Coordinates of C-alpha atoms and ligand atoms in Angstrom, one line a residue:
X1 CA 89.4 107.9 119.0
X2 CA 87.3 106.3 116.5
X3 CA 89.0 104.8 113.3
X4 CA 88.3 103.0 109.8
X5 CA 90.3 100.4 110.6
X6 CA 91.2 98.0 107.7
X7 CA 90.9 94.7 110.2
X8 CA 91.9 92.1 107.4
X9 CA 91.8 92.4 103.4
X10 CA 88.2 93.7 102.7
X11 CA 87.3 94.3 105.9
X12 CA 87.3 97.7 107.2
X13 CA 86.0 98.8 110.4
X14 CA 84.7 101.8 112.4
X15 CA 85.7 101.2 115.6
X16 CA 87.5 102.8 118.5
X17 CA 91.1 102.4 118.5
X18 CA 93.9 104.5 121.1
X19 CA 94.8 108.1 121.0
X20 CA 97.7 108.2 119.0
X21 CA 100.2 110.7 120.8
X22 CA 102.6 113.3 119.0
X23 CA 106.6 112.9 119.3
X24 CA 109.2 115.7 119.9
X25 CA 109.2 116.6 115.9
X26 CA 105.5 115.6 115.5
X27 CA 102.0 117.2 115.3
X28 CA 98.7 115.6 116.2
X29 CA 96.1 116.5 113.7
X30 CA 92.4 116.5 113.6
X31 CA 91.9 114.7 110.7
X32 CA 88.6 117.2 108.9
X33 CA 88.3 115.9 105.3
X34 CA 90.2 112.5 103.8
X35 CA 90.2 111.6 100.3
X36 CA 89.5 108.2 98.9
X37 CA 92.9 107.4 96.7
X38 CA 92.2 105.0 93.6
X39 CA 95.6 103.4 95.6
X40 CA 93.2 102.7 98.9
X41 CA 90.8 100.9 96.9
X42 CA 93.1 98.7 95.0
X43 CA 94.9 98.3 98.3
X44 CA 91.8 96.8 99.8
X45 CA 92.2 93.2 98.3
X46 CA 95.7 92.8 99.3
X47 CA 96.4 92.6 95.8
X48 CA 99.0 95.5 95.5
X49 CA 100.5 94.2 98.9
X50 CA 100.9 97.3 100.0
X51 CA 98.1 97.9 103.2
X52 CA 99.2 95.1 105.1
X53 CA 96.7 94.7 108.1
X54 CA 95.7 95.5 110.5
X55 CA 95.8 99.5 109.2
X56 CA 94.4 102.7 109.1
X57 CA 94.6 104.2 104.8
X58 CA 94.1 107.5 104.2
X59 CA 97.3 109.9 102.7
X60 CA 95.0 112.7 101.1
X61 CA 93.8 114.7 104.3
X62 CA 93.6 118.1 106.1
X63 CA 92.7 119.2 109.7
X64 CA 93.5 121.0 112.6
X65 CA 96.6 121.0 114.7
X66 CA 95.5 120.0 118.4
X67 CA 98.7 119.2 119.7
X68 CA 102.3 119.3 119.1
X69 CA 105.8 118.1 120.1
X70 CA 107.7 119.8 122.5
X71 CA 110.6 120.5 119.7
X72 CA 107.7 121.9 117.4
X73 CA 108.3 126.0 117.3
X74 CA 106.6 127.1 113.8
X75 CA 103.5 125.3 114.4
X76 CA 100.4 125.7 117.1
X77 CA 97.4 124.3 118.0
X78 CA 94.2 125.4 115.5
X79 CA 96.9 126.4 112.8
X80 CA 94.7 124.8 109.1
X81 CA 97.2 122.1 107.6
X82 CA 97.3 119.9 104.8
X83 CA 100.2 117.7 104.7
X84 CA 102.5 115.8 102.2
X85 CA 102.0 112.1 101.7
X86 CA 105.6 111.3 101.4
X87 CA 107.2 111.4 105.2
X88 CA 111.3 111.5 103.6
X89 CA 114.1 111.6 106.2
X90 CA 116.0 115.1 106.2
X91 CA 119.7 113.2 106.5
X92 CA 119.2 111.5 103.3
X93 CA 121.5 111.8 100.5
X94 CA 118.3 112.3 97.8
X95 CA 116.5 114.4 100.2
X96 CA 119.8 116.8 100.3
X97 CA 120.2 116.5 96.5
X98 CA 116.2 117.8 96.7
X99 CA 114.8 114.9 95.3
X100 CA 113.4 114.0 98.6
X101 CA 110.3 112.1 96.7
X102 CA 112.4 109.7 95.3
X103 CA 114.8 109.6 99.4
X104 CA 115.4 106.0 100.6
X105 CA 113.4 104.8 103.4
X106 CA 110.9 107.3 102.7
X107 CA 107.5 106.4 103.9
X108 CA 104.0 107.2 102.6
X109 CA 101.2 107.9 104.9
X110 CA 98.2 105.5 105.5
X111 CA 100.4 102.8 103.5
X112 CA 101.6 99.3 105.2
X113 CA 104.2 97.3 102.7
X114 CA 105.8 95.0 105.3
X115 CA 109.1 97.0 106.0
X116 CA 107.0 99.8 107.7
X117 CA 103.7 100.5 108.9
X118 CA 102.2 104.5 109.2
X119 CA 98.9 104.9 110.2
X120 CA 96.9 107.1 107.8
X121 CA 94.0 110.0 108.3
X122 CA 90.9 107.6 108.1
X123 CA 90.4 108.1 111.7
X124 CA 89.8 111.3 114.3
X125 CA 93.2 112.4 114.4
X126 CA 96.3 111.5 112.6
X127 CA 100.1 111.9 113.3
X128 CA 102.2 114.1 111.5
X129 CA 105.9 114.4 111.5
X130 CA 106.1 118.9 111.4
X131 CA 108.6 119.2 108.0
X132 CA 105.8 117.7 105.7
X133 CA 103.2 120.4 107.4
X134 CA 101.4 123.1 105.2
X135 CA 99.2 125.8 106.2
X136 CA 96.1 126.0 104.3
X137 CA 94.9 129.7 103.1
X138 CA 92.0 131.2 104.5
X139 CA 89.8 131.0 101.3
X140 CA 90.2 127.2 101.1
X141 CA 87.7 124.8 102.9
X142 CA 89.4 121.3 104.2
X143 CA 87.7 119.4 101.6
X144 CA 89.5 121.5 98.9
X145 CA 92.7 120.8 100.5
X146 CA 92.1 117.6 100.8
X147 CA 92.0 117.3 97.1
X148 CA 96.2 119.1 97.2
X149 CA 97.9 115.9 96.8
X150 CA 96.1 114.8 93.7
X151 CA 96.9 118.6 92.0
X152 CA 100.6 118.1 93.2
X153 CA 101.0 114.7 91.5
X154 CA 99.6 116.2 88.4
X155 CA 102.1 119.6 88.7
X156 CA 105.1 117.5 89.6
X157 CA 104.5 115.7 86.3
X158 CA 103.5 119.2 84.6
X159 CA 107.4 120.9 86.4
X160 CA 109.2 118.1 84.9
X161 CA 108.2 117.9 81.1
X162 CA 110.0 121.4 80.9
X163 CA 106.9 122.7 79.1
X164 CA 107.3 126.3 77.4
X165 CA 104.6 128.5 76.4
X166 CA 103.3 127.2 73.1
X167 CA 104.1 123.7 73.2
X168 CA 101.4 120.9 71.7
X169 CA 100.1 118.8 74.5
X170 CA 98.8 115.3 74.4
X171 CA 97.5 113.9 77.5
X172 CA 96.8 110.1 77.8
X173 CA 93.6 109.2 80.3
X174 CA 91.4 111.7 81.8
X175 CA 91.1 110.3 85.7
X176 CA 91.7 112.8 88.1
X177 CA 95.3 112.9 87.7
X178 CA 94.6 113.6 83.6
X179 CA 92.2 116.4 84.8
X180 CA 94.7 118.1 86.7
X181 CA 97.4 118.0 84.4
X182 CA 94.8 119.7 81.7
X183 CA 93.7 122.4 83.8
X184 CA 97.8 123.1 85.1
X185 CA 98.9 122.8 80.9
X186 CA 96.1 125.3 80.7
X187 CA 97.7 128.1 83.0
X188 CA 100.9 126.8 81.8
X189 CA 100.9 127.9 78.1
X190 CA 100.1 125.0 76.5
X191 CA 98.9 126.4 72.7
X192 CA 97.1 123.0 72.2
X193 CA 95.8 120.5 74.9
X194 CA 94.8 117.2 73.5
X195 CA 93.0 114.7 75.4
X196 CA 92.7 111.0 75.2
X197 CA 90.3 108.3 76.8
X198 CA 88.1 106.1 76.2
X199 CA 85.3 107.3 78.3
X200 CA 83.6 110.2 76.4
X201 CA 82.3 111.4 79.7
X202 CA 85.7 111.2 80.9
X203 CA 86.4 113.5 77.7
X204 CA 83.4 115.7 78.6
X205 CA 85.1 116.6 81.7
X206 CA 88.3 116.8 80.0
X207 CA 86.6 119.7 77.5
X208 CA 85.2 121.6 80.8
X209 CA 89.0 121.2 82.1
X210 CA 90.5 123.3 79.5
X211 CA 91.1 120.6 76.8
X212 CA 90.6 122.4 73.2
X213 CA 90.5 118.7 71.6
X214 CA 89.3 114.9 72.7
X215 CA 89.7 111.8 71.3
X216 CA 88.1 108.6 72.0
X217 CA 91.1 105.9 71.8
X218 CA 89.0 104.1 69.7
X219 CA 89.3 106.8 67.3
X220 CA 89.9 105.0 63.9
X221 CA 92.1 108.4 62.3
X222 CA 93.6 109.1 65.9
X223 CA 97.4 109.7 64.4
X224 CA 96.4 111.1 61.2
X225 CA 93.8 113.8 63.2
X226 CA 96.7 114.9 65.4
X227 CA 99.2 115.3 62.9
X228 CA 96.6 117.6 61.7
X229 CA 96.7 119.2 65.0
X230 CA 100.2 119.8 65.3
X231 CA 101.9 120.9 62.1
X232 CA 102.3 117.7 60.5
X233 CA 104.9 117.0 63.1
X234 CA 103.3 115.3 66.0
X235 CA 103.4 116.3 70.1
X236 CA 105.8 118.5 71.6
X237 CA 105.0 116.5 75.2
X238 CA 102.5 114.2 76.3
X239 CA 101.1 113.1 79.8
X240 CA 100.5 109.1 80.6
X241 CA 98.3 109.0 83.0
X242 CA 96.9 105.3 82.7
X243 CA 100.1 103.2 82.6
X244 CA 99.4 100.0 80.4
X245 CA 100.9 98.9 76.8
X246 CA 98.3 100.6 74.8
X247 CA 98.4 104.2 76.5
X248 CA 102.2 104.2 76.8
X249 CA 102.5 102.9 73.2
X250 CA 100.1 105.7 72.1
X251 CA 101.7 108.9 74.2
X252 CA 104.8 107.8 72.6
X253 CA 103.4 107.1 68.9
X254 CA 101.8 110.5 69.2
X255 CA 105.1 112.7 69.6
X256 CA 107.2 114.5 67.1
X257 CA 110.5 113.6 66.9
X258 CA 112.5 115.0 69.4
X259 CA 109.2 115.3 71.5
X260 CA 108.6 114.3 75.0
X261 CA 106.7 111.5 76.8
X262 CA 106.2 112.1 80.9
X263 CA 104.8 108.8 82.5
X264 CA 103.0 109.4 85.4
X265 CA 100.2 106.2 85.1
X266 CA 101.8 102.9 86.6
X267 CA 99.3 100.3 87.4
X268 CA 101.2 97.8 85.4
X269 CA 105.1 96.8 86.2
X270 CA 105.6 95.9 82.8
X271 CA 104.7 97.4 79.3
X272 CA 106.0 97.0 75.7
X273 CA 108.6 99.7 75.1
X274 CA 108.4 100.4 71.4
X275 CA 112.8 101.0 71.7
X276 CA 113.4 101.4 67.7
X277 CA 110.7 104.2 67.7
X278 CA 112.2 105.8 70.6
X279 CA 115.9 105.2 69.4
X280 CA 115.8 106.8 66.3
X281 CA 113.4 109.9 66.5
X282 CA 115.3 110.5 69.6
X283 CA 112.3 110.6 72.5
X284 CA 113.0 111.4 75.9
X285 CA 110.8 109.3 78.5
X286 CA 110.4 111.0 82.1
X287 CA 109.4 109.0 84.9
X288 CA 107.2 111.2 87.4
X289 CA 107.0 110.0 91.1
X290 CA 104.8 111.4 93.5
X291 CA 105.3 115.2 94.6
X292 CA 108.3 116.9 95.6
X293 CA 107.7 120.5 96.6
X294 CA 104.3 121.5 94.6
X295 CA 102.2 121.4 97.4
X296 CA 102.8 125.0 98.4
X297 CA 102.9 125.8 94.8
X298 CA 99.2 124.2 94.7
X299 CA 98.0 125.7 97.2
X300 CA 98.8 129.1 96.1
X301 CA 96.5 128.4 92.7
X302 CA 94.3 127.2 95.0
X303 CA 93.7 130.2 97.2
X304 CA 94.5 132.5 94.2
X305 CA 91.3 130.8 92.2
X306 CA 94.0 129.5 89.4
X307 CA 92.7 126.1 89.7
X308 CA 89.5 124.3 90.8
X309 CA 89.3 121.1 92.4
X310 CA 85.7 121.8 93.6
X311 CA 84.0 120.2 90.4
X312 CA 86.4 116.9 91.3
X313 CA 84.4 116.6 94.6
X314 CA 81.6 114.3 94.0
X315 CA 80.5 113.2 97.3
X316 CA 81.4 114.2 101.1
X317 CA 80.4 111.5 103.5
X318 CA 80.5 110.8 107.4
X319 CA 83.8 108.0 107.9
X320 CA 81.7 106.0 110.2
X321 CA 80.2 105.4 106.1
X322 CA 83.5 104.7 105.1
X323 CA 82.8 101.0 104.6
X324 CA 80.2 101.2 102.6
X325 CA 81.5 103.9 99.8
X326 CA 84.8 101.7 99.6
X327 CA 82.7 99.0 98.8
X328 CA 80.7 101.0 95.9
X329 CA 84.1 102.0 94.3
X330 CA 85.6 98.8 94.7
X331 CA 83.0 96.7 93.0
X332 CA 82.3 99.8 91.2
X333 CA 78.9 100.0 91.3
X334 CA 79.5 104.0 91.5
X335 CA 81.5 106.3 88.8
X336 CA 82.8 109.1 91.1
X337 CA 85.6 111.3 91.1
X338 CA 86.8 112.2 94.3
X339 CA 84.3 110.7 97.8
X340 CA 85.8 112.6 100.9
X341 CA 85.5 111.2 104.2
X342 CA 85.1 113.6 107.3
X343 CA 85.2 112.3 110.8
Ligands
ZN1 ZN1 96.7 109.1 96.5

């Protein structure tokens, strides 16, 4: 089959590597639409260590089943699947506890950190292990589905916070994962969805998502304009979805006391906790990792029409191109949302 094969660090190529071939509890998939992750492209350089090479990326796919395992019973060939990223054992003691996103020795798809190596959907076909398997509704194209892991991320974050119809919303950094989680507060209840960035086309987008007010970060009144907002009191929840000092200090500096601050950005390992603030007005600060269980859920809003991921899509390009769009975002020479590769 043909591959985008990341050879060394920034050096991919489209070359033919072998047909991988489907175990007893496995699927082989034709790979029909792959996402570009923002985690692929920082992975590129080595400098996240985690697509060690020689590698195939690519954890944000859909295709068809072409062949499956012989202890495969719920799942046939030309059955429409998307898949989870995560690949979690089913004997693990998180997994049983249903936190099988956070399961040891869990494994994510296309990635390569040195104590495991999965080949990801950048290539023809891809393999798939059946209990992270989803079938994608009628009314929703590949490319769409291939856009369910990025909506799943944003509603994991969104089923965590505990949000109630009404509650005053501040999200943090509108990327993709910010969009999301605007759109879900939307159908969620949210009375109020604030939006901060410090891109005002980022906050254009953000005002076509459902946000009713955006803030450049720059914003010399910020706090004093959302206490207006909100009563005087501050946030009932707010969304991080950058993950340095300044945003984490703001989502937290933005809350009323007693108010809730769901991190979901992490591109730094450190920032500056403001621990006083959080101490005394008695905060509550959620980590959110990865998915566990929305994808279903997403793809319900999906085939229902509840959400849209279509205006997310900028660009659907051949793979053998692969090379040469990674290379745009990387040095980014482009400002895209989502570039989907198809085979
Ligand atoms: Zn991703």
């Amino acid at each position: 089959m043909k591959a985008l094969v990341l050879e060394e660090y920034n050096k991919l190529v489209y070359k033919d590597v072998p047909d991988p071939e489907p175990e007893k509890n496995e699927v082989l998939v034709k790979v029909m639409a792959c996402g570009i992750c923002g985690s692929d492209i920082h992975g590129l350089d080595g400098s996240t260590g985690r697509r060690i090479p020689p590698m195939i990326m690519g954890h944000e796919a859909s295709g068809i089943i072409t062949k499956t395992g012989s202890d495969v019973k719920d799942w046939k060939e030309g059955d429409r699947v998307t898949f989870d990223s995560t690949v979690y054992p089913l004997d693990d003691w998180f997994t049983l506890e249903g936190m099988y996103n956070l399961s040891d020795n869990r494994e994510v798809l296309g990635v390569s950190p040195g104590t495991y190596k999965r080949d990801g959907a950048f290539a023809e076909y891809v393999i798939i292990p059946q209990h992270i398997l989803y079938k994608i509704p009628e009314n929703v194209s590949f490319e769409q589905a291939a856009m369910t892991e990025a909506v799943a991320v944003a509603l994991h974050s969104i089923n965590i916070s505990g949000i109630k119809p009404g509650d005053k919303c501040v999200v943090v950094g509108a990327g993709m994962i910010g969009i999301f989680i605007i759109k879900l507060l939307k159908i969620s209840g949210a009375s109020k969805i604030i939006v901060i960035d410090i891109s005002s086309k980022r906050l254009e987008q953000a005002k076509n998502s459902g946000a009713g007010y955006t803030f450049l970060s720059t914003d010399e009144n910020l706090d004093e304009k959302i206490m207006a907002i909100t009563n005087n009191r501050g946030a009932d929840i707010s969304f991080e979805a950058v993950g340095k000092s300044e945003t984490v200090n703001l989502s937290i500096d933005i809350l009323r006391k007693g108010g809730k601050a769901v991190l979901v950005g992490n591109i730094s390992q450190k920032v500056d906790f403001p621990l006083q603030k959080v101490v005394t007005r008695e905060l509550k600060v959620l980590g959110s990792c990865a998915i566990r269980g929305e994808y279903e859920i997403v793809l319900e809003l999906l085939e229902t029409g509840k959400i849209s991921v279509d205006d997310q899509i900028s660009v659907v390009v051949p793979l053998s191109e692969g090379a040469l769009w990674f290379g745009r975002l990387y040095r980014r020479e482009i400002d895209l949302n989502k570039v989907i590769l198809k085979p």
